PDB file of C-alpha atoms (C1' of nucleotides) in Angstrom:
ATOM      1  CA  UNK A 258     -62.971 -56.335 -56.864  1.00 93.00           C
ATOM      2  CA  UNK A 259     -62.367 -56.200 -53.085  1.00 97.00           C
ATOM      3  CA  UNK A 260     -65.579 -57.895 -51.139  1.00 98.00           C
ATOM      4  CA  UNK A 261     -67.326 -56.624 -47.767  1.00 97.00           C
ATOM      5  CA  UNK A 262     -65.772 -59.742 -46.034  1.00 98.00           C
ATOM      6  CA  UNK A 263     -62.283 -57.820 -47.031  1.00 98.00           C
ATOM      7  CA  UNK A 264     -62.720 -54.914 -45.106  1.00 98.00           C
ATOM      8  CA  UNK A 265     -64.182 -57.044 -41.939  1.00 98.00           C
ATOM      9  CA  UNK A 266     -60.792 -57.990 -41.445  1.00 98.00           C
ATOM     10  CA  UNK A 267     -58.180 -57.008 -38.838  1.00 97.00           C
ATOM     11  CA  UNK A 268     -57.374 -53.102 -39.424  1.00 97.00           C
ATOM     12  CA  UNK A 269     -53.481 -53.333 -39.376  1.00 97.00           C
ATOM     13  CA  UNK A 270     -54.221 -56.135 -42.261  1.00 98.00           C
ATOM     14  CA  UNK A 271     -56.365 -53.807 -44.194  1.00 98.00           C
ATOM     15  CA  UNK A 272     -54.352 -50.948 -43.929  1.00 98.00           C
ATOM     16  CA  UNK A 273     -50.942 -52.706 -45.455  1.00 98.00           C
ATOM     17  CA  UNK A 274     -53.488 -54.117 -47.979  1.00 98.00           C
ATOM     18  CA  UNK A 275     -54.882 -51.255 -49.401  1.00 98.00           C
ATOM     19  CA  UNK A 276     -51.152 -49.488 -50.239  1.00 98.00           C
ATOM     20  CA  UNK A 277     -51.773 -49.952 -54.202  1.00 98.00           C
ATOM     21  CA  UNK A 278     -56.031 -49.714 -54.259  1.00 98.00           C
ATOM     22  CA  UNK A 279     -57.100 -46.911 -56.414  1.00 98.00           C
ATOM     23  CA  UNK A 280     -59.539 -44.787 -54.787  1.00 98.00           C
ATOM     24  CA  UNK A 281     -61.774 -42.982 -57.258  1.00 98.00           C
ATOM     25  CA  UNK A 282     -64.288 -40.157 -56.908  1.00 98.00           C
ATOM     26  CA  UNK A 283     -67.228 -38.994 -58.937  1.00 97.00           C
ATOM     27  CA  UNK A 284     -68.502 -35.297 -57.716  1.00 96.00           C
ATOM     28  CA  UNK A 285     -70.534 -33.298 -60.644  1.00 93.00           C
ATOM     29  CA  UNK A 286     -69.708 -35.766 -63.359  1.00 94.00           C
ATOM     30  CA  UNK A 287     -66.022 -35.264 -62.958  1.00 96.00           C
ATOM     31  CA  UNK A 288     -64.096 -38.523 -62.226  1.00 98.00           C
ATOM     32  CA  UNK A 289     -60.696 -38.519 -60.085  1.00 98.00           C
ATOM     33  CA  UNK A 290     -58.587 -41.336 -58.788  1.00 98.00           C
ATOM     34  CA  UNK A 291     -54.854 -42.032 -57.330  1.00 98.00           C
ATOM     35  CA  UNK A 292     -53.150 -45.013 -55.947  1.00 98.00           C
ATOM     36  CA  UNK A 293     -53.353 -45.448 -52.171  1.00 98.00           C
ATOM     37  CA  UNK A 294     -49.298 -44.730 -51.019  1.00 98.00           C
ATOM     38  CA  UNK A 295     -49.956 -44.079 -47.375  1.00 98.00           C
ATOM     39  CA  UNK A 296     -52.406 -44.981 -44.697  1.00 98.00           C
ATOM     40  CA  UNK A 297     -53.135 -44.426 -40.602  1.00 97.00           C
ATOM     41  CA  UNK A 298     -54.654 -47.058 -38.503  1.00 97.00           C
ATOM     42  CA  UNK A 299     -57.089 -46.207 -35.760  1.00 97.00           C
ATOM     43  CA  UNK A 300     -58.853 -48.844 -33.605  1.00 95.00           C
ATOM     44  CA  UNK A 301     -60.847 -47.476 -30.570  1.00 89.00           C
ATOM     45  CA  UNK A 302     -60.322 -50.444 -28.047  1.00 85.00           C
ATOM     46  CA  UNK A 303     -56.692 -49.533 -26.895  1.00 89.00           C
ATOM     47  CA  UNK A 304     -56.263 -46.582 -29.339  1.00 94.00           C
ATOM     48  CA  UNK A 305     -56.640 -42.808 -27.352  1.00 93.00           C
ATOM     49  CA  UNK A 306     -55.927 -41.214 -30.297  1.00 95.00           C
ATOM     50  CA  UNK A 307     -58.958 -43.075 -32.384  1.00 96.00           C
ATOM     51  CA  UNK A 308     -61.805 -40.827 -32.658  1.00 95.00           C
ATOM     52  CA  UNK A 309     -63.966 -43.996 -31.496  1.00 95.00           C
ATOM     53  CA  UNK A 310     -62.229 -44.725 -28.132  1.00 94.00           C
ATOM     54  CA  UNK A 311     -64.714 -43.028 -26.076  1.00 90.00           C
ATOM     55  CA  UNK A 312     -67.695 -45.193 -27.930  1.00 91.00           C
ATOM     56  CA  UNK A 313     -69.734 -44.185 -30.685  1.00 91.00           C
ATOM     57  CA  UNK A 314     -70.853 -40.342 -30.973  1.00 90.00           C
ATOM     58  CA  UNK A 315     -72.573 -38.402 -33.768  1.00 89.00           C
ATOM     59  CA  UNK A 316     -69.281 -37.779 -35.513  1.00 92.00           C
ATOM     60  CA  UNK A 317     -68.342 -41.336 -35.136  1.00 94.00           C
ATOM     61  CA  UNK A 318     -71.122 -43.541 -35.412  1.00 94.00           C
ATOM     62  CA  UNK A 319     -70.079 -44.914 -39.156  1.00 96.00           C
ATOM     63  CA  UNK A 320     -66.896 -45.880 -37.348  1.00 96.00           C
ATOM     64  CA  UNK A 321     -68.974 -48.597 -36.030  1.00 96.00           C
ATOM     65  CA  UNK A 322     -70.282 -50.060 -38.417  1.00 96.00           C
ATOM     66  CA  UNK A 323     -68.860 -53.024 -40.442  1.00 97.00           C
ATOM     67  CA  UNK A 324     -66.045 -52.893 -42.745  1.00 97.00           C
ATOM     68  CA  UNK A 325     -66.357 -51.109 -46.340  1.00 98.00           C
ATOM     69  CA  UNK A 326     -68.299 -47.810 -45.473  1.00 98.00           C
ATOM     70  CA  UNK A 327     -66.348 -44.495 -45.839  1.00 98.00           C
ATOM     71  CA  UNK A 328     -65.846 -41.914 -42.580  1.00 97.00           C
ATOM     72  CA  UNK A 329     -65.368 -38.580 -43.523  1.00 97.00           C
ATOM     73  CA  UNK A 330     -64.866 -35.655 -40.751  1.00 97.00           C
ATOM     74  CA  UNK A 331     -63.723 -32.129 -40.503  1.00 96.00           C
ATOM     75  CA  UNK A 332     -60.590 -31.364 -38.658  1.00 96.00           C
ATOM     76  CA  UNK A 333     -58.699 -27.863 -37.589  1.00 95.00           C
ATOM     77  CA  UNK A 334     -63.038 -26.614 -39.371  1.00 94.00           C
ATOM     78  CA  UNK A 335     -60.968 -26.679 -42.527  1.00 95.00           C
ATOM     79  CA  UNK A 336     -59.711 -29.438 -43.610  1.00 96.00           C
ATOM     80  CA  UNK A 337     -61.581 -32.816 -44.390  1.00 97.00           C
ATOM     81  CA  UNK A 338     -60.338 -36.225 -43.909  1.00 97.00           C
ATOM     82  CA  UNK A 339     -61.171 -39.543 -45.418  1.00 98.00           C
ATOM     83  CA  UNK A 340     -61.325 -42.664 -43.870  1.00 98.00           C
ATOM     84  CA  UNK A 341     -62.167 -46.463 -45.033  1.00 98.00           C
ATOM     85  CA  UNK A 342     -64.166 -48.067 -41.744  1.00 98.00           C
ATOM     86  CA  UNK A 343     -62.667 -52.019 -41.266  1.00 97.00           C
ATOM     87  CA  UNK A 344     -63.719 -55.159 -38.737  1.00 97.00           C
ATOM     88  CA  UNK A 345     -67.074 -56.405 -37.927  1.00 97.00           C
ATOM     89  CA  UNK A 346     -70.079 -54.142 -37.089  1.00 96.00           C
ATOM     90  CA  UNK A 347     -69.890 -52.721 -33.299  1.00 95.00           C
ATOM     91  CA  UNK A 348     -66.081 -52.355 -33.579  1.00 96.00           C
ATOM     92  CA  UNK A 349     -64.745 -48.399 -34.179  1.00 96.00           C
ATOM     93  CA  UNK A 350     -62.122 -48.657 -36.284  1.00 97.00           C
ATOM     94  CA  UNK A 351     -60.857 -47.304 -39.399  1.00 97.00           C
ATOM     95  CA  UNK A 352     -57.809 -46.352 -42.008  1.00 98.00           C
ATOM     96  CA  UNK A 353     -56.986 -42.865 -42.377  1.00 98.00           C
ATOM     97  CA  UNK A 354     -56.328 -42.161 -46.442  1.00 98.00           C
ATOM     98  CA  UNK A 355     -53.036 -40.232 -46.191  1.00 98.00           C
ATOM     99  CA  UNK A 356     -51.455 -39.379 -49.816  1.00 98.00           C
ATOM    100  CA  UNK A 357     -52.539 -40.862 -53.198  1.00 98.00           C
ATOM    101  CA  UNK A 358     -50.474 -40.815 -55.861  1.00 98.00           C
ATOM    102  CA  UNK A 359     -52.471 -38.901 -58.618  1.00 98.00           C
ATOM    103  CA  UNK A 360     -53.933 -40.903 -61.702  1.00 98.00           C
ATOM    104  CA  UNK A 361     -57.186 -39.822 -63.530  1.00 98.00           C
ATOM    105  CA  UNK A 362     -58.441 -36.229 -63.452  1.00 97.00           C
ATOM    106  CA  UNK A 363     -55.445 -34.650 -63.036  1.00 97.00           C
ATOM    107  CA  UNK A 364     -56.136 -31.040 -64.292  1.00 96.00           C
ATOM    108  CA  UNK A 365     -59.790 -31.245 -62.464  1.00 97.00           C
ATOM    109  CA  UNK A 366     -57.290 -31.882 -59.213  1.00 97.00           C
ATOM    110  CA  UNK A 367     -55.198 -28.808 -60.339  1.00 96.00           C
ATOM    111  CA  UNK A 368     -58.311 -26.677 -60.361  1.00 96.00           C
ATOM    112  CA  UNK A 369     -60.084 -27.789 -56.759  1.00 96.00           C
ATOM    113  CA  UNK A 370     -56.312 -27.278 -55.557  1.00 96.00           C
ATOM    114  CA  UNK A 371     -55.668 -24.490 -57.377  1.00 93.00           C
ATOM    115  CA  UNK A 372     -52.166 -25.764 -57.498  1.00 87.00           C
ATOM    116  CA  UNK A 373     -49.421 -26.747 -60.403  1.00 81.00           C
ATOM    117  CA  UNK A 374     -47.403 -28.843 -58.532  1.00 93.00           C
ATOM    118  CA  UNK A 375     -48.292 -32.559 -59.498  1.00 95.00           C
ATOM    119  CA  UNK A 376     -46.928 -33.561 -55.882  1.00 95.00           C
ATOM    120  CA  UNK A 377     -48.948 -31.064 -53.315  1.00 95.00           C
ATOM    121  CA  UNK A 378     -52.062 -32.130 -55.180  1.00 97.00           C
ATOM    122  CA  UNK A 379     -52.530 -34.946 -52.941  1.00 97.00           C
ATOM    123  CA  UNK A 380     -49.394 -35.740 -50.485  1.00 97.00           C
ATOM    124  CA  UNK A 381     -51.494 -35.176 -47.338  1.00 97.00           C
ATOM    125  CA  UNK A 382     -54.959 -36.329 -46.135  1.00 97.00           C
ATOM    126  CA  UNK A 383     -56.761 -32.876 -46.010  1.00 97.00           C
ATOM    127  CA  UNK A 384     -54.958 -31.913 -49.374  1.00 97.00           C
ATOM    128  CA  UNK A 385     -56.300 -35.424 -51.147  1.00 98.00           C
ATOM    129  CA  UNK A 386     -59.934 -34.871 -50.134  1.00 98.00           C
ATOM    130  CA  UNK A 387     -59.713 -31.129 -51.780  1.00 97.00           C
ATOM    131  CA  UNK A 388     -58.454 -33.071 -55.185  1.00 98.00           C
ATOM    132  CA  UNK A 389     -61.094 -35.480 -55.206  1.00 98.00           C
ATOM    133  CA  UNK A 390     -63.870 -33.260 -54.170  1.00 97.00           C
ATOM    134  CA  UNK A 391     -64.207 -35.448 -50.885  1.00 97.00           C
ATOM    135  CA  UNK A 392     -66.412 -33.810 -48.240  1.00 96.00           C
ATOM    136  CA  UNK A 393     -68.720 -34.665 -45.461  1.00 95.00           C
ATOM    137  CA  UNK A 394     -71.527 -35.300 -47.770  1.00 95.00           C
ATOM    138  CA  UNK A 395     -69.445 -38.662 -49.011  1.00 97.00           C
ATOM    139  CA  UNK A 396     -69.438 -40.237 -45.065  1.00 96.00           C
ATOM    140  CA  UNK A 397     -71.517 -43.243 -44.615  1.00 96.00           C
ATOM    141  CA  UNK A 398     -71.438 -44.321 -48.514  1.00 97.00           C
ATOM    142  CA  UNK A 399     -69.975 -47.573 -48.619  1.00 98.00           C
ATOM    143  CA  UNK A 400     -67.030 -48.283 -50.955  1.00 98.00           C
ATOM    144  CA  UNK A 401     -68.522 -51.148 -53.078  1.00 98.00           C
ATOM    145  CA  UNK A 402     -71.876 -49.200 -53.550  1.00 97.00           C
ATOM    146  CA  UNK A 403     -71.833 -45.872 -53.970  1.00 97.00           C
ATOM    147  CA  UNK A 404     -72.292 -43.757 -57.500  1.00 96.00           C
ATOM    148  CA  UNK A 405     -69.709 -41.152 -55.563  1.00 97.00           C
ATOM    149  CA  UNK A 406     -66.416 -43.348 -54.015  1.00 98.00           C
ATOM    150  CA  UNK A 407     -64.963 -46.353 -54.830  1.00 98.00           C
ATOM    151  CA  UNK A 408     -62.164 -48.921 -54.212  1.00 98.00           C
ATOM    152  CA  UNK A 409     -60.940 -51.466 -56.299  1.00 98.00           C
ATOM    153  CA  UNK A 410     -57.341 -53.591 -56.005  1.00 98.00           C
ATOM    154  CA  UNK A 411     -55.252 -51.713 -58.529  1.00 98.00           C
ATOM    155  CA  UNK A 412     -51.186 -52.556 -57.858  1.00 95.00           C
ATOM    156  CA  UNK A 413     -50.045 -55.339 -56.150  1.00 93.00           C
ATOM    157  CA  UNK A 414     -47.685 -54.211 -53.235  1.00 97.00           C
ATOM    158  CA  UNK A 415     -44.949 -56.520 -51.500  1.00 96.00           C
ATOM    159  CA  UNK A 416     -43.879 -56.028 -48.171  1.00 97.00           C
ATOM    160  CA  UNK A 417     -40.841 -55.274 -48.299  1.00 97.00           C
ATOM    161  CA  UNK A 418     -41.851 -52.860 -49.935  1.00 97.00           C
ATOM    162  CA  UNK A 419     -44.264 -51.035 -46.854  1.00 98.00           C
ATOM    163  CA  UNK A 420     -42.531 -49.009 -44.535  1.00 97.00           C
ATOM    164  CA  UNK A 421     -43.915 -48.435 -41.029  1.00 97.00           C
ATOM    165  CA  UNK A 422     -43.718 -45.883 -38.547  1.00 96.00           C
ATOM    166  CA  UNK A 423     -45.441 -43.446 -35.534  1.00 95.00           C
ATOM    167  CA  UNK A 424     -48.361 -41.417 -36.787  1.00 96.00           C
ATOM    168  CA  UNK A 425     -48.032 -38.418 -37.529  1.00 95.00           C
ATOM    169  CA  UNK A 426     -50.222 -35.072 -35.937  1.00 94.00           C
ATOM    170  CA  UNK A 427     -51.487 -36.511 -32.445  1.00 94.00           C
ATOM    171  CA  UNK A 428     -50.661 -36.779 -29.172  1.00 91.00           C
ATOM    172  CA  UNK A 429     -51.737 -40.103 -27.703  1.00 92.00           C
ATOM    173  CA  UNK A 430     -51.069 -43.082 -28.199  1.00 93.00           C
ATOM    174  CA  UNK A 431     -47.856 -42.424 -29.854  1.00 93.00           C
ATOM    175  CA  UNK A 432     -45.926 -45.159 -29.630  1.00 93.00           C
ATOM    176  CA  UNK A 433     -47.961 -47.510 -32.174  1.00 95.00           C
ATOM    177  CA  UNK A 434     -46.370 -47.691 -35.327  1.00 96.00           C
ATOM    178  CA  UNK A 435     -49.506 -47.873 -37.667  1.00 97.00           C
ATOM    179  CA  UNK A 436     -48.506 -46.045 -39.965  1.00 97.00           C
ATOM    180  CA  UNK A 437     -48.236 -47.379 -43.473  1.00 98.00           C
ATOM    181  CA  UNK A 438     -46.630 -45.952 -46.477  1.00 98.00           C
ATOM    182  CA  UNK A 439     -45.118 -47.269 -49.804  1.00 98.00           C
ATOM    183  CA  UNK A 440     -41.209 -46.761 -49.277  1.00 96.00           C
ATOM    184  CA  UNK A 441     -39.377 -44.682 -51.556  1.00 95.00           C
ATOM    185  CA  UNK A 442     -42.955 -43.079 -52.977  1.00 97.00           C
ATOM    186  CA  UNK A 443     -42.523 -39.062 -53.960  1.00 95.00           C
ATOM    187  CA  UNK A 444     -46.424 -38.444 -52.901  1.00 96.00           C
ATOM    188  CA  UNK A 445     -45.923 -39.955 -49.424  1.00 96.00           C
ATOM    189  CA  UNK A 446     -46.859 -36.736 -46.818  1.00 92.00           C
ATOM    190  CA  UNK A 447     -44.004 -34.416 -45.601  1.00 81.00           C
ATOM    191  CA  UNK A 448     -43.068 -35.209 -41.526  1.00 76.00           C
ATOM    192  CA  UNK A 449     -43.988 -31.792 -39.757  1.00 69.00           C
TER     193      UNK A 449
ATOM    194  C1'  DT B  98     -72.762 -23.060 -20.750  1.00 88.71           C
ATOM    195  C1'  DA B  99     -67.746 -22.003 -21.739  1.00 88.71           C
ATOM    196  C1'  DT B 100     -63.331 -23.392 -23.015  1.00 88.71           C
ATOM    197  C1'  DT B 101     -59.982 -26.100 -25.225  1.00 88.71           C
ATOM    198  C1'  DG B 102     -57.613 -28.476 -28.606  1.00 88.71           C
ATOM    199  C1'  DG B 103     -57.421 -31.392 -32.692  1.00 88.71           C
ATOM    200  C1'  DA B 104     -55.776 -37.838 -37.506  1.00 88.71           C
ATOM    201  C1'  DT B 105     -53.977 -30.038 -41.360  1.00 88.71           C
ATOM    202  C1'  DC B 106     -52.325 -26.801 -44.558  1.00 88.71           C
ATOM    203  C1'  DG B 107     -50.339 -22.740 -46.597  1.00 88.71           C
ATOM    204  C1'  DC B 108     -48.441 -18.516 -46.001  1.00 88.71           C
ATOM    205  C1'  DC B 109     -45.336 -15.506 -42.991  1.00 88.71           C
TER     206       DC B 109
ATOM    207  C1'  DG C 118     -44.047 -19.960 -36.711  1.00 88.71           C
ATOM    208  C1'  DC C 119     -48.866 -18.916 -36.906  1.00 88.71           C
ATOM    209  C1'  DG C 120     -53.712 -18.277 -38.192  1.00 88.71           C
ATOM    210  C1'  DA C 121     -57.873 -20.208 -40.192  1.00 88.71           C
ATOM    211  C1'  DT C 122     -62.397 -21.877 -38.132  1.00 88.71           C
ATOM    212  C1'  DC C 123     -65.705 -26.176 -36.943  1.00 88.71           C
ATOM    213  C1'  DC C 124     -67.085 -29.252 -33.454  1.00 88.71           C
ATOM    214  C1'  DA C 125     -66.559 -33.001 -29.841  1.00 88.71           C
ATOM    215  C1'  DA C 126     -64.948 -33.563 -25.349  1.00 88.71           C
ATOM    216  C1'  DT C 127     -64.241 -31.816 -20.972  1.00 88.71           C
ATOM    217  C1'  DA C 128     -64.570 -28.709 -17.277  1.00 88.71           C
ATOM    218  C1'  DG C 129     -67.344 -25.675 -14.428  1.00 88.71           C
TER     219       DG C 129
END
DNA sequence: TATTGGATCGCC
DNA sequence: GCGATCCAATAG
């Protein structure tokens, strides 16, 4: 079990460290989980393309707070996006859940997808929030106490095994390479 | 108060 | 390549 001191930690730490958690869901009594394969990390002090730059808002308030509670928002007023909040309380930061690789509830994944290809299920952030029936309604739970989300340590990862690179989809801030992903992983998102 | 553009995706 | 469609940030 991770603890709430974990996710107080540095966010470029937490983010390599949570390639390999499973992430699980429970939304009307059907369970779905998949292993963490790629991650974004967003810190507001020098980060312009962090939602929490500018200081906290209504959006990004749970950004703020400590380590462990999860930030979900709406982006393009389609898609959703998860996020696990990291550091000490009064610091915005957070990791951006990219692409899972699928392991319980598969066919409940197919059906909120309404897909039949095991990869597009969840190889992008908005697409892995449709899977696990991740919405607004989920931000400001906390990973390690919620009947809806959870995280738990699930494979163990070595770094050589983490590639790194520029995120993908903004346009500041683009020279920090913190993105995360599991090299060689099929469910790792397309580049656009 | 109005406009703009975004941590995306799927279809054209 | 483009449209969908919500909402925070910025401009006026």
């Amino acid at each position: 079990m991770y603890t709430r001191a974990f996710f107080n930690q540095p966010t470029l730490k937490v983010a390599k460290a949570l390639l390999g958690a499973k992430l699980s869901t429970f939304v009307k009594g059907v369970e779905t989980s998949g292993i963490i394969v790629e991650v974004e990390a967003y810190h507001g002090g020098i980060d312009r393309a962090s939602h929490s730059y500018g200081g906290p808002t209504g959006r990004n308030q749970v950004m703020f707070m400590e380590g462990g509670y999860c930030y979900v928002y709406l982006i393009y007023g389609i898609h959703h996006c998860v996020n696990v909040v990291t550091e000490p309380s009064g610091v915005g930061a957070a990791v951006l859940i990219r692409a899972l690789e699928p392991l319980e509830g598969i066919e409940s994944m197919r059906r909120r997808r309404k897909s039949k290809d095991i990869v597009s299920l969840t190889s992008g952030p908005g697409k892995l929030c449709q899977a696990l029936g991740i919405d607004k309604r989920l931000s400001g739970e906390h990973f390690l106490a919620s009947n809806l989300i959870s995280l738990t340590p699930y494979c163990k990862v070595s770094a050589s095994n983490i590639g790194a690179s520029r995120r993908i989809g903004i346009s500041k801030s683009t020279e920090l390479e913190w993105r995360y992903f599991i090299e060689g992983n099929q469910f790792v998102s397309p580049l656009r």
